[in-house]
Structures are given as structure tokens and as C-alpha cells.
Short mmCIF file of C-alpha atoms in Angstrom, two decimals:
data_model
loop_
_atom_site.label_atom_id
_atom_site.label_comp_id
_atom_site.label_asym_id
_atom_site.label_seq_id
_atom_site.Cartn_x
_atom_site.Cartn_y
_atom_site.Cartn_z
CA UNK A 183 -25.14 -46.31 0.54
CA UNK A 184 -26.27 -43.17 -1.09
CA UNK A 185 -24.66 -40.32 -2.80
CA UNK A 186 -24.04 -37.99 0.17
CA UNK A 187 -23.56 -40.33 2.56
CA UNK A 188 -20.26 -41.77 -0.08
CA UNK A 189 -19.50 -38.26 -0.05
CA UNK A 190 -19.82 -37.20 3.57
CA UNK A 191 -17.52 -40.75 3.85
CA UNK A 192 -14.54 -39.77 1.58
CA UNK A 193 -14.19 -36.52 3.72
CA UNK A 194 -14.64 -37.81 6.89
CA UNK A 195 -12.70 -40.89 6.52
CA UNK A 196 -9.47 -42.12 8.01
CA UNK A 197 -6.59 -44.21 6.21
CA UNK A 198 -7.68 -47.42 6.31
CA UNK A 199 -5.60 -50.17 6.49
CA UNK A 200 -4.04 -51.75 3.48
CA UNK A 201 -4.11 -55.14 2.03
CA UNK A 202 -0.68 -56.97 2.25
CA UNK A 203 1.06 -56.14 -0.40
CA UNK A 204 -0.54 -53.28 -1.47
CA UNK A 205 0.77 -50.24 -1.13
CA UNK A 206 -1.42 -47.49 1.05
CA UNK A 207 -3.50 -44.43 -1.12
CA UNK A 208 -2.10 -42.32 1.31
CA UNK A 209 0.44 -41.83 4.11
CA UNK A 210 -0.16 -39.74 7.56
CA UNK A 211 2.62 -37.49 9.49
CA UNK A 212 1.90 -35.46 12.29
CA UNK A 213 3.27 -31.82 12.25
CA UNK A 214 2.93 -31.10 15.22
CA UNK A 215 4.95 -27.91 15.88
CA UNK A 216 5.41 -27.16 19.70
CA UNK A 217 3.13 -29.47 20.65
CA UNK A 218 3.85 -33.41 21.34
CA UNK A 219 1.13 -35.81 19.25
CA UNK A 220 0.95 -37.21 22.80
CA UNK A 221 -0.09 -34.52 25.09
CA UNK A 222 -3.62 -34.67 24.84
CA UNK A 223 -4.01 -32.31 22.11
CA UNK A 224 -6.61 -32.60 19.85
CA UNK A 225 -5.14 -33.12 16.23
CA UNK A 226 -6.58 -30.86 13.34
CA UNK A 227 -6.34 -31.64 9.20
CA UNK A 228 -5.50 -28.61 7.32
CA UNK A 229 -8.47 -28.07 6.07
CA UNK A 230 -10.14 -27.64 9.84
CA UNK A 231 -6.97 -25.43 10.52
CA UNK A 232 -7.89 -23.36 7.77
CA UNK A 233 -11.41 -22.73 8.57
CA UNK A 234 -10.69 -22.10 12.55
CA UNK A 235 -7.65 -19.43 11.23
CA UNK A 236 -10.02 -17.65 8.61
CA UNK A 237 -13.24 -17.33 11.25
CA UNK A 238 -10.36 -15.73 13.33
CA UNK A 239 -8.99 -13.38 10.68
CA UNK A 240 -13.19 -12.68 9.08
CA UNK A 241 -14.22 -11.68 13.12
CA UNK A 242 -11.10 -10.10 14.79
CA UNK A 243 -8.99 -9.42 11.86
CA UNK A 244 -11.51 -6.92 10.48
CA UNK A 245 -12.13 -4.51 13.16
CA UNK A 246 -11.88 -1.55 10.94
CA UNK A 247 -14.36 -2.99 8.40
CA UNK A 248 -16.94 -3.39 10.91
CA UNK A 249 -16.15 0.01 12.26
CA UNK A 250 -17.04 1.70 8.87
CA UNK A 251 -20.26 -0.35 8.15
CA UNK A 252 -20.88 0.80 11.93
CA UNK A 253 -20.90 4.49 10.52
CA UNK A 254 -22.32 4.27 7.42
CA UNK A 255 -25.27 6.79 6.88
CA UNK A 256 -28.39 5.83 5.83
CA UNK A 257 -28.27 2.61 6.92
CA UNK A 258 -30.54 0.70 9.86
CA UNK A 259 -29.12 -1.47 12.53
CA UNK A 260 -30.65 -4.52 11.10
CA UNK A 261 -29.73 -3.55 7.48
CA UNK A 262 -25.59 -2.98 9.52
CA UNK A 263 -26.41 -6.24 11.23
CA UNK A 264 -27.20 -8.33 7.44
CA UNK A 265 -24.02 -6.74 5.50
CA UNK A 266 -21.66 -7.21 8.66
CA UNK A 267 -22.71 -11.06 9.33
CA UNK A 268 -22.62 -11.51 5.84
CA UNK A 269 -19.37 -9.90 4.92
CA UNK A 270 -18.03 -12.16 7.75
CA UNK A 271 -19.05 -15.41 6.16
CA UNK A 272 -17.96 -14.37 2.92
CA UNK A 273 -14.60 -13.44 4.04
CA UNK A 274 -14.35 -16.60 6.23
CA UNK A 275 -15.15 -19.15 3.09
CA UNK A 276 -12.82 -17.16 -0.02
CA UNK A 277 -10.38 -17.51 3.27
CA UNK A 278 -10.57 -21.42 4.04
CA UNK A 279 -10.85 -21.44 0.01
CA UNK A 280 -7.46 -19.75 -0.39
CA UNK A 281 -5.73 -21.69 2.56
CA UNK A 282 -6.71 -24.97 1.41
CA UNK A 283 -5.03 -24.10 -2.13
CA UNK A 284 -1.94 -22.64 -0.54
CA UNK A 285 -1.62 -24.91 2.81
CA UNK A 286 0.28 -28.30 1.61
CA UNK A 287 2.47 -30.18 3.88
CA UNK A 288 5.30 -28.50 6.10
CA UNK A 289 3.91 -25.25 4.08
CA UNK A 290 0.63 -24.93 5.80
CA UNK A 291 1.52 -23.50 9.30
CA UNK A 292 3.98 -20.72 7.48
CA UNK A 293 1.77 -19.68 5.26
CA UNK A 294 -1.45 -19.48 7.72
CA UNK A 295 0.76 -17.75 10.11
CA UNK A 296 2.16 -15.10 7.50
CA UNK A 297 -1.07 -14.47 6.20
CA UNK A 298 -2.06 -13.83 10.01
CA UNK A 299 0.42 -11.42 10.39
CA UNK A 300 0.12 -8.90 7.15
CA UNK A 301 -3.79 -9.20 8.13
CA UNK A 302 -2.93 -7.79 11.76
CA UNK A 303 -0.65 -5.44 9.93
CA UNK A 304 -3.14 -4.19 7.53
CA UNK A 305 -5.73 -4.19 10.38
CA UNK A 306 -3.99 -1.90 12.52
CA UNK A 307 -3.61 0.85 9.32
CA UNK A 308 -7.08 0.52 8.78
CA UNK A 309 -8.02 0.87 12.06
CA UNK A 310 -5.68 3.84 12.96
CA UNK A 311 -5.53 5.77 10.21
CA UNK A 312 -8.77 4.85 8.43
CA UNK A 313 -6.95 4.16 5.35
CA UNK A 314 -7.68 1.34 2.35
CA UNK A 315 -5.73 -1.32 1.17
CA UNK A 316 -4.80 -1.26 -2.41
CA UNK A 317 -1.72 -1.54 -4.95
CA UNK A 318 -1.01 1.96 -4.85
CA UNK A 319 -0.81 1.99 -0.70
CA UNK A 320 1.70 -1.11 -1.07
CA UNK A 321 3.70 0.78 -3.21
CA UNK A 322 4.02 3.61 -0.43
CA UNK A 323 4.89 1.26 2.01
CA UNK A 324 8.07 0.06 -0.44
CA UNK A 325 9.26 3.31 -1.35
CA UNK A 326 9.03 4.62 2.46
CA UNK A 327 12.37 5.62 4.29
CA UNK A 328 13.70 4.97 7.61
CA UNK A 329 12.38 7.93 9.10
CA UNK A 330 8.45 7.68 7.49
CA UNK A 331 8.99 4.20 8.92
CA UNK A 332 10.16 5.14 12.13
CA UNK A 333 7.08 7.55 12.54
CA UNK A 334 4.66 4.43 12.36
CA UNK A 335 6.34 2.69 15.72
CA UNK A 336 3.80 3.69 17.97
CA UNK A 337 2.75 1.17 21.39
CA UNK A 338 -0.74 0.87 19.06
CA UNK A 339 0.89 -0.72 16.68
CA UNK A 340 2.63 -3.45 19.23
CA UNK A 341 -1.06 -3.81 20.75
CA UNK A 342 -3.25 -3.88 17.51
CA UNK A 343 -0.72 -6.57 16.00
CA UNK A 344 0.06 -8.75 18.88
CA UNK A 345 -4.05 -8.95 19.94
CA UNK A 346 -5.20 -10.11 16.24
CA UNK A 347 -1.49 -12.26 15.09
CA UNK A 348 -0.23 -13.82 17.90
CA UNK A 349 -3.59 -16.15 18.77
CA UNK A 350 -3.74 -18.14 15.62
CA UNK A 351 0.20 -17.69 15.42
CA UNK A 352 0.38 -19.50 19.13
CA UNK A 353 -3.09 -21.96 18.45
CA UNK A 354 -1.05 -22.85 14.99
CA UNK A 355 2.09 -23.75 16.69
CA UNK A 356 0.94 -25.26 19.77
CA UNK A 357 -1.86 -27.42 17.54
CA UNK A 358 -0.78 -30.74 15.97
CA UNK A 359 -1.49 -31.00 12.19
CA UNK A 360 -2.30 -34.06 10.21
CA UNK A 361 0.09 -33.86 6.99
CA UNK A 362 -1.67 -36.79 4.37
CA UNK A 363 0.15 -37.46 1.05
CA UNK A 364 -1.59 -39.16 -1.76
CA UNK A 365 -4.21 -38.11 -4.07
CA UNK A 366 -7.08 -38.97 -1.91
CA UNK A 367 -5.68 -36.47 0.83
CA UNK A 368 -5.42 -33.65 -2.01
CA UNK A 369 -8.68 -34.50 -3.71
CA UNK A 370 -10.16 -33.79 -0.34
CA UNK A 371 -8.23 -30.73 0.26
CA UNK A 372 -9.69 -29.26 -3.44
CA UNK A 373 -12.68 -30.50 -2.28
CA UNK A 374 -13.10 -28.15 1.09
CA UNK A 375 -11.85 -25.57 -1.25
CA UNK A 376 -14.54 -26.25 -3.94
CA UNK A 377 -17.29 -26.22 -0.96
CA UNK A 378 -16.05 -22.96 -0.01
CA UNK A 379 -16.42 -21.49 -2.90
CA UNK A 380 -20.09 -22.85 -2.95
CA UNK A 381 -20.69 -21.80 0.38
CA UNK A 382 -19.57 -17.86 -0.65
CA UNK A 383 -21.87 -18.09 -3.33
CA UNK A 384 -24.27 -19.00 -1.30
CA UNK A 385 -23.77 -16.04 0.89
CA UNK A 386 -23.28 -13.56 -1.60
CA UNK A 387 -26.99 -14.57 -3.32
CA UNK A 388 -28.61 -14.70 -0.21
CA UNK A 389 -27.17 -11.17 0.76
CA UNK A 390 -27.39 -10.20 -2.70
CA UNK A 391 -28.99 -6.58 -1.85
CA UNK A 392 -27.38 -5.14 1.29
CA UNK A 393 -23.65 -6.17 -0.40
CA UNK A 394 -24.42 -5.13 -3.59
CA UNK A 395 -25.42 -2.02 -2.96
CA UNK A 396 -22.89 -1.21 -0.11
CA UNK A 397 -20.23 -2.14 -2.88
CA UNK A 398 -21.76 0.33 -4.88
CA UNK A 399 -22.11 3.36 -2.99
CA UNK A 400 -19.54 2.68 -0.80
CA UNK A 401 -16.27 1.34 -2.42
CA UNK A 402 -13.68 1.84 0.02
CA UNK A 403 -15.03 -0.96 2.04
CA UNK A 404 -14.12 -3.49 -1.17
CA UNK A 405 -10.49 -2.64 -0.14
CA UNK A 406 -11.10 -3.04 3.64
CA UNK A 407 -11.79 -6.90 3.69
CA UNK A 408 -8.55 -8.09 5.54
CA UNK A 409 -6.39 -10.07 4.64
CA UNK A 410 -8.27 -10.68 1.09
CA UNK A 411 -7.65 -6.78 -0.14
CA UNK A 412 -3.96 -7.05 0.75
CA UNK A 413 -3.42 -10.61 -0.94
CA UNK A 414 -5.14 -8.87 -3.65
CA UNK A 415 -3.33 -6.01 -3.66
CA UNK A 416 -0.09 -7.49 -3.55
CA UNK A 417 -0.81 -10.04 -6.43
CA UNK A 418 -1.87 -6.93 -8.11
CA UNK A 419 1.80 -4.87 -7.32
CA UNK A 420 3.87 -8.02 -8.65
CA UNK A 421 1.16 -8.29 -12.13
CA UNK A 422 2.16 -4.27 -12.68
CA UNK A 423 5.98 -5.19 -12.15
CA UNK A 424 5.46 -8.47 -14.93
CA UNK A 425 3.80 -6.29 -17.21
CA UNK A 426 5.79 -3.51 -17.35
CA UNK A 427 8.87 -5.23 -18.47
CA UNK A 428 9.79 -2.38 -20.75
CA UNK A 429 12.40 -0.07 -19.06
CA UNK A 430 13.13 2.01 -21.46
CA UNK A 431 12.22 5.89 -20.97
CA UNK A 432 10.52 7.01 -24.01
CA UNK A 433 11.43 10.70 -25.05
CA UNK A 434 8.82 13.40 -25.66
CA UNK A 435 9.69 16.99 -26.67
CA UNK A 436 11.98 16.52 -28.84
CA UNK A 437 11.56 19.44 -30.87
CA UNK A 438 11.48 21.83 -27.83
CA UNK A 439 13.75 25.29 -27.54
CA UNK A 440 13.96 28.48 -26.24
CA UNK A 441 11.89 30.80 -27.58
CA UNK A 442 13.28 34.42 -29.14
CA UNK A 443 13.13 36.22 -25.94
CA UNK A 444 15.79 34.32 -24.16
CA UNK A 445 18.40 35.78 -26.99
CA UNK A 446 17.45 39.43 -25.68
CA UNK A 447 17.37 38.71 -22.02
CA UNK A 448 19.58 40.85 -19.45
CA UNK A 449 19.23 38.54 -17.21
CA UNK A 450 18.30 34.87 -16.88
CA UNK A 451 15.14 33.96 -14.58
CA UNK A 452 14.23 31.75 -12.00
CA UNK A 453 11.19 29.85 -12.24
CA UNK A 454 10.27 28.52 -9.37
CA UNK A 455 7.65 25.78 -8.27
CA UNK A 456 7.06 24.49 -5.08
CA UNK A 457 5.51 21.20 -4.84
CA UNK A 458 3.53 20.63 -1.47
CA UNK A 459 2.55 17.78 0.46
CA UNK A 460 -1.02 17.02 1.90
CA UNK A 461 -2.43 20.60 1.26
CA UNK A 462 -6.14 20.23 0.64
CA UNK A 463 -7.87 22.92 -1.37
CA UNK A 464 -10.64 22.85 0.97
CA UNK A 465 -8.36 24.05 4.02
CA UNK A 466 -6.78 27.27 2.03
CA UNK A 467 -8.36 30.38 3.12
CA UNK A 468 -7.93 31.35 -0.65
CA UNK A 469 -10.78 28.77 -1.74
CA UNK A 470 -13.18 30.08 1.26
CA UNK A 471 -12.04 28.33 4.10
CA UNK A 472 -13.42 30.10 7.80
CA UNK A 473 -10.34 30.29 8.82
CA UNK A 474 -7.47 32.55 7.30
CA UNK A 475 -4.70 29.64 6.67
CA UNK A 476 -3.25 31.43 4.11
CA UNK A 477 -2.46 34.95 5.25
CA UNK A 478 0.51 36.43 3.44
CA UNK A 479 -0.51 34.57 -0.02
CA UNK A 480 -4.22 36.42 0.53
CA UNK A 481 -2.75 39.98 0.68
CA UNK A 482 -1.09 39.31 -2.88
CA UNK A 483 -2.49 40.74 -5.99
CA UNK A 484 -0.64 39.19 -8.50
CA UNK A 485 -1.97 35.61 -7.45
CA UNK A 486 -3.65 33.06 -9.79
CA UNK A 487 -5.74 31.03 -7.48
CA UNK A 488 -6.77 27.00 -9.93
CA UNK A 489 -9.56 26.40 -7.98
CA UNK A 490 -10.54 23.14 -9.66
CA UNK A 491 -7.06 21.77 -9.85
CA UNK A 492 -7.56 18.03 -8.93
CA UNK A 493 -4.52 15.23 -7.79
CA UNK A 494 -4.48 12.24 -10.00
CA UNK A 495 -4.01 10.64 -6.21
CA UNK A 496 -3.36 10.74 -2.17
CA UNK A 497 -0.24 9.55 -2.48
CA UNK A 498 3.11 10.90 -3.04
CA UNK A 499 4.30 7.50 -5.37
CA UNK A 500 0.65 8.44 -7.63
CA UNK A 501 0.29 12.31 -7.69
CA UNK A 502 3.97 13.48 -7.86
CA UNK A 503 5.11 10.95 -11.41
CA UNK A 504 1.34 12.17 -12.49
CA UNK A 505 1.41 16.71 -12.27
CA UNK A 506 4.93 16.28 -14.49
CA UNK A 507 3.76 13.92 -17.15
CA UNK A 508 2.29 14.43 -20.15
CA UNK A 509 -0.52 11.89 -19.69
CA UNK A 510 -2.04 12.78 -16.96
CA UNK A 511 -4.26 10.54 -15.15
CA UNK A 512 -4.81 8.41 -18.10
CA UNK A 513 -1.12 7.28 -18.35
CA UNK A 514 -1.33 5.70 -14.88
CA UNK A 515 -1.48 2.24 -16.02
CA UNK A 516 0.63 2.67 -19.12
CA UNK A 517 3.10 0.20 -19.77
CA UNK A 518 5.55 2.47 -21.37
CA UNK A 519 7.28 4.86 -19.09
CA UNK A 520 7.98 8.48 -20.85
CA UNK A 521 10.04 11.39 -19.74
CA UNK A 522 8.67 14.00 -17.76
CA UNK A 523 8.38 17.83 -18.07
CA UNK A 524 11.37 18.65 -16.26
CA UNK A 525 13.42 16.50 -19.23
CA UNK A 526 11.96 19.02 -21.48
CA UNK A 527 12.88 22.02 -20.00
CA UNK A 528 16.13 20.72 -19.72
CA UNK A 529 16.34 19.66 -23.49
CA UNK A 530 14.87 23.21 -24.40
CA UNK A 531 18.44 25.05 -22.89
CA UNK A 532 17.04 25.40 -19.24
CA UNK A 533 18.80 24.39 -15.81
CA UNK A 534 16.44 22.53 -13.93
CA UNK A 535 17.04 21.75 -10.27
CA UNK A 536 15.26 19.69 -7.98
CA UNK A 537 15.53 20.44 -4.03
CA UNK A 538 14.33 17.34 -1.74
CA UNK A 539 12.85 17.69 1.59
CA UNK A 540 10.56 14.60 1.67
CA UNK A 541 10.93 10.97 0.40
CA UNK A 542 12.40 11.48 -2.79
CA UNK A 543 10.99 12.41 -6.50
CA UNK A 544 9.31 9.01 -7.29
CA UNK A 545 11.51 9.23 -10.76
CA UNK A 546 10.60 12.67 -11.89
CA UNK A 547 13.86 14.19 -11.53
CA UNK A 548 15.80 10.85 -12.19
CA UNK A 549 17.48 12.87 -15.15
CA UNK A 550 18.23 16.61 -13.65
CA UNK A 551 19.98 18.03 -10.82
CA UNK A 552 18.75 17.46 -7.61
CA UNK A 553 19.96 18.14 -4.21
CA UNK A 554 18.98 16.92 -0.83
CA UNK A 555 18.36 18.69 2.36
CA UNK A 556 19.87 15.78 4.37
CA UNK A 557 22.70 13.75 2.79
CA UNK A 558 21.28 10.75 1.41
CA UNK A 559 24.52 9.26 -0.37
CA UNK A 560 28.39 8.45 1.29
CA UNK A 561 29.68 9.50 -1.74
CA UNK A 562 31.16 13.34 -0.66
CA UNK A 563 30.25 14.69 -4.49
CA UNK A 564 26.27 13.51 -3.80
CA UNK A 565 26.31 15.35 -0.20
CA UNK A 566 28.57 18.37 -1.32
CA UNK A 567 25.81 20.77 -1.07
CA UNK A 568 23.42 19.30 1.96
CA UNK A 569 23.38 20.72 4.88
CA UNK A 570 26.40 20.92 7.61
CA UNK A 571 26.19 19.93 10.28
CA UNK A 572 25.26 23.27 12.41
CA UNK A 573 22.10 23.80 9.66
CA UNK A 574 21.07 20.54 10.24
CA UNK A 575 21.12 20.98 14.59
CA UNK A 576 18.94 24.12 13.93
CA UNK A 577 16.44 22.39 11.37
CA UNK A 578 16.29 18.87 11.39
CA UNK A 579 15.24 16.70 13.91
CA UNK A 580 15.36 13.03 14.39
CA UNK A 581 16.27 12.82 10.60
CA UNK A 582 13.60 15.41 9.25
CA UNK A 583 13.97 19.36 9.04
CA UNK A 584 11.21 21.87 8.38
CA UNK A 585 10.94 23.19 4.96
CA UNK A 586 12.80 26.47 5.44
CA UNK A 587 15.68 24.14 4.99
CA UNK A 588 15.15 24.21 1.61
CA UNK A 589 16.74 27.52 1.10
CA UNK A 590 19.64 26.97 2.78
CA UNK A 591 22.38 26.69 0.77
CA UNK A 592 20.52 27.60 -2.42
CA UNK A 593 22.68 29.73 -4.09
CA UNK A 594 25.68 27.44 -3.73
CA UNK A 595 23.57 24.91 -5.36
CA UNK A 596 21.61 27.18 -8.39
CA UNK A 597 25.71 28.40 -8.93
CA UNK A 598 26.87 24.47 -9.07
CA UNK A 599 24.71 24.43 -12.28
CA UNK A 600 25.91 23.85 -15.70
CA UNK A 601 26.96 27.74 -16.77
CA UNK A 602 25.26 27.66 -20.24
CA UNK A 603 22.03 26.65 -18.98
CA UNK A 604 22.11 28.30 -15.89
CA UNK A 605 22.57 31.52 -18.16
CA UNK A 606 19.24 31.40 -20.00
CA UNK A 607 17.42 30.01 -17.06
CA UNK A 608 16.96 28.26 -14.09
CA UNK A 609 13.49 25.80 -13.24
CA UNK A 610 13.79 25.64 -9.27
CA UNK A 611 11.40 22.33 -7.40
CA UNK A 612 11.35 22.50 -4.11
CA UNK A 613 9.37 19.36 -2.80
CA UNK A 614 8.05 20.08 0.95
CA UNK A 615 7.62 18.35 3.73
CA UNK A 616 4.46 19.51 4.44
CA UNK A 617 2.01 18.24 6.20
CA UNK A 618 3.13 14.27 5.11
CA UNK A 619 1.92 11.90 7.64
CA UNK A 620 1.53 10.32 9.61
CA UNK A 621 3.87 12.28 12.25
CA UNK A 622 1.18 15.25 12.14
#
């Protein structure tokens, strides 16, 4: 017998039948889920399982990967045609690689069927709101509330999910799975793995070019691949959260005070900053913009416009921690955590006050006073200066109110200040609403 044909044996082969005595290499159970081993159904190892749930997930489950490399510029059909069929093969073998690492014994329907479902999940965001999948969009999605939650619960998601996770979730449950112990059984298992791995290789040479370069010039698409980018990302979250073990806040500042006009003042000012949400520069009649979105701030002549003011990010978990620290962008991976600007105004003799209308402050104002415009606490002392009841029926709505709600109430809450501070000065943040999505 040759060498492949041994090899094509060993994967292909059944138990065989042991010598008396002897005790078996390895042992066969059926789990068979819904389905009886006797109704006819055809019975599937794990490793065929894993290759029929990852052609599913590299076809259907990556609608909104297709649909970009459908509108990328620059590109011919054929050229679309090559990076699509073989961004689908690639996807399908690291898939069947990962399952068949993962997927052992009663394990290997869960975990095919959970991956299934955070891939129809992440499908439908990409699809619908044309965003990527990284570590910084998982963290959004754990420091959401109820109500940015609630604003996602739209019949397109019930659709997009159900059509791409519930026909592997139903074939999986309905399909009879061969469960072989022993180290034969495993040795195969590594084995499919191994010639996945080969097979991607394989791919990625032969398409060397058109994914190359579309990986280049194009990099969101490296965090479209579903369900690999969100695996990916979320390994990624949980590495941050191991290596950042240190929870201590490290002080900066320390040497900050008051300068010598606050000794002469008559009376003490209020600074005030207003942080927005989802304003791009590019829409502000200020910066040029056709159309006049900006109409009362235009007719000011006492206005510095920062024209080439940049975010460190598009979200609110990224950009927010980023405009107060000290680092900038470059302290966004940093393993130390440090205090913020607002702690040094504080430390300097200020009163510094933060006023939430959105999702909360992402830390920044962890160590100041901060008020909410709906009560987020049933402790009475937390609430005591939210809204009542009558603001909140004339500004809120299903749990959110428009940003004039953030001067309700405002001089109650500037007066509830520590007197000594509040007398040399106050440091007002009002964080908007804005335009945060995806309501708008």
C-alpha cells in the first residue's frame, strides 16, 4: 500500500473490530441531538460537521463582506470575482481549522451553534450599519445601556439573524454526530485541522495579489470576515483585560494650583465645555459646509474655530477617556491607567462638574461630581438633582431626553458644590446626546 493511500485509510476508516481481549483504540457514541440514529439520517463526524457549518458561515454569513468588495472602486468584475471566491475559501478552511480544535465530544454542537449565532449577529451590524468588527466595537457593545440596546430591536435584526443562525442551528440539531474517543479519533481530528491550514495556504498563495493588495488599500474588510474578526476581536478584548491587571490610577499634576489671579477675582467663573456626540467637522457650516448647520455659532465673533482637531476614535468608549488624558492617542494601549484632566482641575482648587445626557463618562469623571439627566441610581442622594418627574414628561422619551435637559436644574446642581471650590471656580461638562446612533 502506498503512502497516501495509508493516509487516505486512517481518515477514512471505521473502528474495526478488536481482537478478544484487547481492548478497542477507540470507542463510538452517537450524538444525535433531535434526531434518532435510526431515522434514516445520514450520520456526520465532526470534522464533516465542521466543514458543512463553515461553507455556511464563509457564503451566507458574510453578506456584508461581499457587499463591500461589490463596491470597491477600481476594481473589475473578474478581479471582484478572484478576491470574493477566494476570501470564501479562506474563511471556510481557518473555519473547519478552528472547529476541529474547539469541537470535542458533547462540546461540538454548542460551540458550532454559538459561533453561528455571534456570526449572524455580527453579520447583521455589518450589513445594516456598514460598520467593522474589532475590540474597540465589542467594547461598545458591553458598556451599552438598556435604552442604546433597545434602539437596535428592529424586525431586520429578527430577519438578518434568524435567515443566517437558525439553518446550521436546526441542520446541527436535527443531524446525528459521531462522538469517537481515543487517540486515533483525535489524531484525525488535528489532522483535518492541519489540512486546513494547508489548504488556506494554498489559497492565500494562489490569490496572493488580489488579497494582498485589497488588505492593503482597503483595511476595513480585514475586520469584516465573519465570524473570524469577532473571534478575533473578542480574544483580543479578554488579552487587554489580562494585561492590564494594574488598577491602580496613577496621579499626574501634582504640582498644579491656581494661579495669582484667582486671589483678586470678584467673582468666580464658569468654564464651560460641552462635549458632543457624532458631530463631524465636515458637516459644520463653520469648516465650509453648503449648507448653514451652524447658524447662531456663525454670527459670533469671538469664536475660535480648530479646524484640524482630529478624534483619537468613532466611538464614545475610545474618543471620550482619549480628549481628557494626557497621552493622547499614544496612551491607548497603555497598561497603566492615569488620571485625567478633570482630576487636575480639581486638585488645582476648581469645582468640576460633570452633567450626563448619554451613556455615561467611560471613567473620566469617575473622581468629580457628576449628575445625571435621568436617575441612574435608587439611592435618593445619587438622583437628588435629576430631573422630576414633570421635566422628564416634557424632555425625555422612552428613557432619552434632548439635550436642553441638560440645563435644567443647573443651578441647583453648580450650588450643591463644595463652597470653597465652587468660590474660585467652577469647570462645567455637559456630555450630549447628539446625534449618537443608531436611533438617528
Amino acid at each position: 500500500m502506498t503512502f497516501l493511500a495509508r493516509v487516505s485509510a486512517f481518515f477514512h476508516s471505521s473502528t474495526a473490530k478488536a481482537a478478544p481481549g484487547a481492548l478497542p483504540a477507540a470507542s463510538l457514541t452517537l450524538d444525535t441531538g433531535w434526531a434518532s440514529p435510526l431515522s434514516g439520517v445520514k450520520v456526520f463526524k465532526v470534522w464533516q460537521a465542521a466543514v458543512v457549518v463553515s461553507l455556511w458561515l464563509a457564503t451566507i454569513g458574510n453578506l456584508a463582506l461581499w457587499k463591500a468588495i461589490a463596491y470597491l472602486p477600481l476594481l473589475s468584475i473578474t478581479q471582484k470575482s478572484t478576491l470574493t471566491i477566494s476570501l470564501a475559501l479562506g474563511i471556510t478552511c481557518l473555519c473547519t481549522a478552528l472547529f476541529c480544535l474547539l469541537c470535542w465530544g458533547r462540546a461540538a454542537k454548542p460551540v458550532m451553534i454559538a459561533v453561528a449565532w455571534i456570526a449572524a449577529f455580527a453579520g447583521h451590524f455589518m450589513l445594516n450599519y456598514g460598520i467593522a468588527i474589532d475590540a474597540s466595537m465589542l467594547i461598545n457593545v458591553l458598556q451599552t445601556d438598556v435604552k442604546e440596546a433597545g434602539d437596535l430591536m428592529h424586525w431586520s435584526l429578527f430577519v438578518t439573524v434568524g435567515a443566517i443562525a437558525i439553518p446550521p442551528t436546526w441542520w446541527l440539531l436535527r443531524t446525528p454526530l459521531q462522538r469517537r474517543t481515543g487517540w486515533r479519533a483525535g489524531l484525525r481530528q488535528l489532522g483535518v485541522a492541519a489540512l486546513s491550514v494547508v489548504a488556506l495556504l494554498a489559497v492565500v498563495l494562489a490569490a496572493f495579489q488580489p488579497i494582498s493588495s485589497a488588505m492593503r488599500n482597503h483595511t476595513q474588510l480585514r475586520f469584516m470576515m465573519n465570524p473570524l474578526s469577532t473571534v478575533y476581536a473578542m480574544g483580543n478584548v479578554v488579552a487587554q483585560q489580562v494585561h492590564k491587571r494594574d488598577t491602580t490610577i496613577y496621579p499626574i499634576g501634582q504640582d498644579a494650583k491656581l494661579g495669582a489671579s484667582y486671589t483678586s477675582q470678584t467673582q468666580a467663573p464658569i468654564y464651560v465645555l460641552v462635549v458632543g456626540e457624532t458631530g463631524r467637522a465636515g458637516n459644520f457650516g463653520l469648516n465650509g459646509y453648503t449648507r448653514n448647520t451652524t447658524p447662531q455659532l456663525s454670527t459670533r465673533k469671538d469664536l475660535v474655530n480648530a479646524t484640524n482637531a482630529w478624534s483619537c476614535g468613532t466611538s464614545t468608549a475610545v474618543s471620550v477617556p482619549c480628549m481628557f488624558s494626557h497621552q493622547g492617542r499614544a496612551g491607548l494601549g497603555d497598561s497603566k491607567s492615569y488620571e485625567n484632566v478633570l482630576d487636575v482641575l480639581q486638585r488645582a482648587g476648581l469645582a468640576v462638574l460633570w452633567v450626563d445626557n448619554q451613556s455615561g463618562c467611560k471613567g473620566v469623571c469617575d473622581r468629580v461630581h457628576r449628575a445625571d439627566t435621568l436617575p441612574t441610581s435608587t439611592k435618593t442622594a445619587d438622583n437628588a438633582h435629576s430631573l422630576s418627574a414633570a421635566q422628564q414628561k416634557a424632555l425625555c422619551t422612552d428613557g432619552e431626553c434632548v439635550d436642553m435637559a441638560l440645563l435644567e436644574q443647573l443651578d441647583d446642581r453648580i450650588n450643591a458644590l463644595p463652597t470653597a471650590q465652587r468660590q474660585q471656580g467652577v469647570v462645567l461638562v455637559l456630555h450630549q446626546m447628539g446625534s449618537h446612533g443608531p436611533a438617528y
